Amino acid sequence: GRMKSATAERKFDRAEELTRTLKFIDQLTTQRRFYDPSGLHVDVIASARRDDELQIVRLTVRGGRIVDEESVGTASTPDGRDDAITQYVVQRYMEPSETPQTLVVPAAYEESALLKKWFSDVLGKKVRVVRPARGSVKRLLELAERNAAQKLSLKADMAHAA
């Protein structure tokens, strides 16, 4: 009866507290884990998929350091990853002032030309859209992809715990 619900409530509070702590630690480690002395000014978009769920992560890198991270979960169809990324980008960059010089996208992403055209036609901005093969930009992309995958498995763990 009441004991059981009190215990369940405590577990929930503890889980919530853990989630907040993990988020905080995650932000700290993400921001410290990367530094590029060449002063990179890029936004990195990556994603991870699990079943019918897609997690998109955006890292904002200014002066060679990660200054911000955003993560968005969305429903996914097997062939819908590119669509979801394109949609995210279009919704995210409505303001020309927020546009990065370079947008880093996953290697498998096929709509780079479309995005370039969108940035120039709609926002009047010239943005490089790159799929990196090596170097620090590729490391950033891998980091963003790992973060997306971690967020998905954390969500799954939380769902199982509930």
PDB file of C-alpha atoms in Angstrom:
ATOM      1  CA  GLY A   1       0.000   0.000   0.000  1.00  0.00           C
ATOM      2  CA  ARG A   2       1.432   3.272   1.188  1.00  0.00           C
ATOM      3  CA  MET A   3       4.946   1.898   1.819  1.00  0.00           C
ATOM      4  CA  LYS A   4       5.129   0.655  -1.748  1.00  0.00           C
ATOM      5  CA  SER A   5       4.083   3.962  -3.279  1.00  0.00           C
ATOM      6  CA  ALA A   6       6.462   5.887  -1.001  1.00  0.00           C
ATOM      7  CA  THR A   7       9.302   3.615  -2.139  1.00  0.00           C
ATOM      8  CA  ALA A   8       8.313   4.032  -5.793  1.00  0.00           C
ATOM      9  CA  GLU A   9       8.195   7.801  -5.356  1.00  0.00           C
ATOM     10  CA  ARG A  10      11.648   7.807  -3.754  1.00  0.00           C
ATOM     11  CA  LYS A  11      13.001   5.728  -6.650  1.00  0.00           C
ATOM     12  CA  PHE A  12      11.513   8.185  -9.124  1.00  0.00           C
ATOM     13  CA  ASP A  13      12.986  11.200  -7.293  1.00  0.00           C
ATOM     14  CA  ARG A  14      16.363   9.450  -7.178  1.00  0.00           C
ATOM     15  CA  ALA A  15      16.157   8.650 -10.905  1.00  0.00           C
ATOM     16  CA  GLU A  16      15.292  12.253 -11.664  1.00  0.00           C
ATOM     17  CA  GLU A  17      18.209  13.458  -9.539  1.00  0.00           C
ATOM     18  CA  LEU A  18      20.553  11.010 -11.277  1.00  0.00           C
ATOM     19  CA  THR A  19      19.385  12.174 -14.689  1.00  0.00           C
ATOM     20  CA  ARG A  20      20.069  15.801 -13.760  1.00  0.00           C
ATOM     21  CA  THR A  21      23.513  14.900 -12.415  1.00  0.00           C
ATOM     22  CA  LEU A  22      24.356  12.864 -15.515  1.00  0.00           C
ATOM     23  CA  LYS A  23      23.263  15.728 -17.752  1.00  0.00           C
ATOM     24  CA  PHE A  24      25.481  18.138 -15.842  1.00  0.00           C
ATOM     25  CA  ILE A  25      28.503  15.809 -15.933  1.00  0.00           C
ATOM     26  CA  ASP A  26      27.863  15.091 -19.590  1.00  0.00           C
ATOM     27  CA  GLN A  27      27.907  18.808 -20.430  1.00  0.00           C
ATOM     28  CA  LEU A  28      31.123  19.363 -18.496  1.00  0.00           C
ATOM     29  CA  THR A  29      32.935  16.424 -20.052  1.00  0.00           C
ATOM     30  CA  THR A  30      31.693  17.209 -23.556  1.00  0.00           C
ATOM     31  CA  GLN A  31      32.959  20.762 -23.289  1.00  0.00           C
ATOM     32  CA  ARG A  32      36.337  19.784 -21.836  1.00  0.00           C
ATOM     33  CA  ARG A  33      36.974  16.772 -24.033  1.00  0.00           C
ATOM     34  CA  PHE A  34      37.643  18.798 -27.128  1.00  0.00           C
ATOM     35  CA  TYR A  35      39.912  21.674 -27.981  1.00  0.00           C
ATOM     36  CA  ASP A  36      41.162  22.646 -31.385  1.00  0.00           C
ATOM     37  CA  PRO A  37      43.932  25.270 -31.467  1.00  0.00           C
ATOM     38  CA  SER A  38      43.049  26.366 -34.995  1.00  0.00           C
ATOM     39  CA  GLY A  39      39.979  28.092 -33.525  1.00  0.00           C
ATOM     40  CA  LEU A  40      37.267  26.142 -35.317  1.00  0.00           C
ATOM     41  CA  HIS A  41      33.929  27.897 -35.839  1.00  0.00           C
ATOM     42  CA  VAL A  42      31.526  25.104 -36.779  1.00  0.00           C
ATOM     43  CA  ASP A  43      28.234  23.519 -35.847  1.00  0.00           C
ATOM     44  CA  VAL A  44      28.198  19.743 -35.884  1.00  0.00           C
ATOM     45  CA  ILE A  45      25.023  17.763 -36.494  1.00  0.00           C
ATOM     46  CA  ALA A  46      24.950  14.032 -35.791  1.00  0.00           C
ATOM     47  CA  SER A  47      22.345  11.419 -35.069  1.00  0.00           C
ATOM     48  CA  ALA A  48      21.821   7.937 -33.699  1.00  0.00           C
ATOM     49  CA  ARG A  49      18.918   5.594 -34.283  1.00  0.00           C
ATOM     50  CA  ARG A  50      17.396   2.873 -32.147  1.00  0.00           C
ATOM     51  CA  ASP A  51      14.265   1.073 -33.328  1.00  0.00           C
ATOM     52  CA  ASP A  52      11.906   3.851 -34.336  1.00  0.00           C
ATOM     53  CA  GLU A  53      13.605   6.592 -32.392  1.00  0.00           C
ATOM     54  CA  LEU A  54      16.143   9.086 -33.673  1.00  0.00           C
ATOM     55  CA  GLN A  55      18.305  11.310 -31.504  1.00  0.00           C
ATOM     56  CA  ILE A  56      19.854  14.388 -33.100  1.00  0.00           C
ATOM     57  CA  VAL A  57      22.738  16.156 -31.390  1.00  0.00           C
ATOM     58  CA  ARG A  58      24.137  19.552 -32.339  1.00  0.00           C
ATOM     59  CA  LEU A  59      27.495  20.731 -31.000  1.00  0.00           C
ATOM     60  CA  THR A  60      28.308  24.431 -31.315  1.00  0.00           C
ATOM     61  CA  VAL A  61      32.044  25.012 -31.590  1.00  0.00           C
ATOM     62  CA  ARG A  62      33.439  28.529 -31.355  1.00  0.00           C
ATOM     63  CA  GLY A  63      37.116  29.386 -31.055  1.00  0.00           C
ATOM     64  CA  GLY A  64      37.986  25.700 -31.092  1.00  0.00           C
ATOM     65  CA  ARG A  65      35.881  24.899 -28.012  1.00  0.00           C
ATOM     66  CA  ILE A  66      32.469  23.296 -27.626  1.00  0.00           C
ATOM     67  CA  VAL A  67      30.304  26.076 -26.199  1.00  0.00           C
ATOM     68  CA  ASP A  68      26.881  24.486 -26.511  1.00  0.00           C
ATOM     69  CA  GLU A  69      25.154  21.176 -27.077  1.00  0.00           C
ATOM     70  CA  GLU A  70      21.555  20.571 -28.004  1.00  0.00           C
ATOM     71  CA  SER A  71      19.829  17.222 -28.204  1.00  0.00           C
ATOM     72  CA  VAL A  72      16.461  16.482 -29.769  1.00  0.00           C
ATOM     73  CA  GLY A  73      14.616  13.182 -29.878  1.00  0.00           C
ATOM     74  CA  THR A  74      12.225  12.432 -32.713  1.00  0.00           C
ATOM     75  CA  ALA A  75      10.398   9.517 -34.281  1.00  0.00           C
ATOM     76  CA  SER A  76      12.299   7.884 -37.093  1.00  0.00           C
ATOM     77  CA  THR A  77      11.675   5.804 -40.155  1.00  0.00           C
ATOM     78  CA  PRO A  78      14.577   3.695 -41.483  1.00  0.00           C
ATOM     79  CA  ASP A  79      15.010   5.979 -44.499  1.00  0.00           C
ATOM     80  CA  GLY A  80      14.056   9.165 -42.682  1.00  0.00           C
ATOM     81  CA  ARG A  81      17.371  10.101 -41.058  1.00  0.00           C
ATOM     82  CA  ASP A  82      18.332  12.636 -43.746  1.00  0.00           C
ATOM     83  CA  ASP A  83      14.845  14.142 -43.687  1.00  0.00           C
ATOM     84  CA  ALA A  84      14.962  14.490 -39.914  1.00  0.00           C
ATOM     85  CA  ILE A  85      18.374  16.172 -40.028  1.00  0.00           C
ATOM     86  CA  THR A  86      17.292  18.530 -42.812  1.00  0.00           C
ATOM     87  CA  GLN A  87      14.135  19.420 -40.915  1.00  0.00           C
ATOM     88  CA  TYR A  88      16.104  20.015 -37.731  1.00  0.00           C
ATOM     89  CA  VAL A  89      18.562  22.314 -39.522  1.00  0.00           C
ATOM     90  CA  VAL A  90      15.811  24.308 -41.231  1.00  0.00           C
ATOM     91  CA  GLN A  91      13.968  24.787 -37.929  1.00  0.00           C
ATOM     92  CA  ARG A  92      17.136  25.495 -35.941  1.00  0.00           C
ATOM     93  CA  TYR A  93      18.622  28.164 -38.184  1.00  0.00           C
ATOM     94  CA  MET A  94      15.784  30.592 -38.788  1.00  0.00           C
ATOM     95  CA  GLU A  95      17.977  33.518 -37.758  1.00  0.00           C
ATOM     96  CA  PRO A  96      20.816  34.464 -40.095  1.00  0.00           C
ATOM     97  CA  SER A  97      22.814  35.642 -37.056  1.00  0.00           C
ATOM     98  CA  GLU A  98      22.852  32.094 -35.653  1.00  0.00           C
ATOM     99  CA  THR A  99      24.197  30.568 -38.833  1.00  0.00           C
ATOM    100  CA  PRO A 100      27.615  28.910 -38.548  1.00  0.00           C
ATOM    101  CA  GLN A 101      30.359  29.423 -41.141  1.00  0.00           C
ATOM    102  CA  THR A 102      30.527  25.664 -41.520  1.00  0.00           C
ATOM    103  CA  LEU A 103      27.963  22.997 -40.824  1.00  0.00           C
ATOM    104  CA  VAL A 104      29.355  19.509 -40.275  1.00  0.00           C
ATOM    105  CA  VAL A 105      27.006  16.654 -41.192  1.00  0.00           C
ATOM    106  CA  PRO A 106      27.322  12.845 -41.041  1.00  0.00           C
ATOM    107  CA  ALA A 107      29.192  11.088 -43.855  1.00  0.00           C
ATOM    108  CA  ALA A 108      26.027   9.309 -44.994  1.00  0.00           C
ATOM    109  CA  TYR A 109      24.014  12.532 -45.214  1.00  0.00           C
ATOM    110  CA  GLU A 110      22.955  13.083 -48.838  1.00  0.00           C
ATOM    111  CA  GLU A 111      21.270  16.478 -48.813  1.00  0.00           C
ATOM    112  CA  SER A 112      24.261  18.798 -48.389  1.00  0.00           C
ATOM    113  CA  ALA A 113      23.602  20.610 -51.661  1.00  0.00           C
ATOM    114  CA  LEU A 114      19.991  21.179 -50.660  1.00  0.00           C
ATOM    115  CA  LEU A 115      21.060  22.691 -47.327  1.00  0.00           C
ATOM    116  CA  LYS A 116      23.652  24.959 -48.950  1.00  0.00           C
ATOM    117  CA  LYS A 117      20.989  26.211 -51.329  1.00  0.00           C
ATOM    118  CA  TRP A 118      18.551  26.744 -48.457  1.00  0.00           C
ATOM    119  CA  PHE A 119      21.088  28.779 -46.455  1.00  0.00           C
ATOM    120  CA  SER A 120      21.895  31.005 -49.415  1.00  0.00           C
ATOM    121  CA  ASP A 121      18.373  31.377 -50.879  1.00  0.00           C
ATOM    122  CA  VAL A 122      16.417  31.732 -47.648  1.00  0.00           C
ATOM    123  CA  LEU A 123      18.899  33.272 -45.227  1.00  0.00           C
ATOM    124  CA  GLY A 124      21.239  34.932 -47.717  1.00  0.00           C
ATOM    125  CA  LYS A 125      24.189  33.207 -46.037  1.00  0.00           C
ATOM    126  CA  LYS A 126      27.021  31.239 -47.549  1.00  0.00           C
ATOM    127  CA  VAL A 127      27.493  28.187 -45.340  1.00  0.00           C
ATOM    128  CA  ARG A 128      29.927  25.369 -46.044  1.00  0.00           C
ATOM    129  CA  VAL A 129      28.271  21.998 -45.479  1.00  0.00           C
ATOM    130  CA  VAL A 130      30.951  19.381 -44.965  1.00  0.00           C
ATOM    131  CA  ARG A 131      31.135  15.641 -44.443  1.00  0.00           C
ATOM    132  CA  PRO A 132      34.559  15.250 -42.851  1.00  0.00           C
ATOM    133  CA  ALA A 133      36.867  12.367 -43.711  1.00  0.00           C
ATOM    134  CA  ARG A 134      39.567  12.998 -41.102  1.00  0.00           C
ATOM    135  CA  GLY A 135      41.046  15.405 -38.590  1.00  0.00           C
ATOM    136  CA  SER A 136      39.562  17.320 -35.693  1.00  0.00           C
ATOM    137  CA  VAL A 137      36.263  17.966 -37.466  1.00  0.00           C
ATOM    138  CA  LYS A 138      35.783  14.226 -37.907  1.00  0.00           C
ATOM    139  CA  ARG A 139      36.600  13.742 -34.207  1.00  0.00           C
ATOM    140  CA  LEU A 140      33.890  16.262 -33.378  1.00  0.00           C
ATOM    141  CA  LEU A 141      31.386  14.421 -35.526  1.00  0.00           C
ATOM    142  CA  GLU A 142      32.280  11.127 -33.824  1.00  0.00           C
ATOM    143  CA  LEU A 143      31.867  12.770 -30.421  1.00  0.00           C
ATOM    144  CA  ALA A 144      28.419  14.087 -31.392  1.00  0.00           C
ATOM    145  CA  GLU A 145      27.430  10.651 -32.726  1.00  0.00           C
ATOM    146  CA  ARG A 146      28.560   8.983 -29.479  1.00  0.00           C
ATOM    147  CA  ASN A 147      26.583  11.528 -27.471  1.00  0.00           C
ATOM    148  CA  ALA A 148      23.460  10.833 -29.537  1.00  0.00           C
ATOM    149  CA  ALA A 149      23.853   7.070 -29.039  1.00  0.00           C
ATOM    150  CA  GLN A 150      24.453   7.521 -25.287  1.00  0.00           C
ATOM    151  CA  LYS A 151      21.346   9.663 -24.965  1.00  0.00           C
ATOM    152  CA  LEU A 152      19.287   6.995 -26.711  1.00  0.00           C
ATOM    153  CA  SER A 153      20.529   4.205 -24.460  1.00  0.00           C
ATOM    154  CA  LEU A 154      20.027   6.382 -21.377  1.00  0.00           C
ATOM    155  CA  LYS A 155      16.423   6.934 -22.489  1.00  0.00           C
ATOM    156  CA  ALA A 156      15.985   3.192 -22.981  1.00  0.00           C
ATOM    157  CA  ASP A 157      17.441   2.484 -19.516  1.00  0.00           C
ATOM    158  CA  MET A 158      15.122   5.052 -17.947  1.00  0.00           C
ATOM    159  CA  ALA A 159      12.149   3.475 -19.734  1.00  0.00           C
ATOM    160  CA  HIS A 160      13.091   0.032 -18.438  1.00  0.00           C
ATOM    161  CA  ALA A 161      13.596   1.356 -14.910  1.00  0.00           C
ATOM    162  CA  ALA A 162      10.146   2.989 -14.880  1.00  0.00           C
TER     163      ALA A 162
END
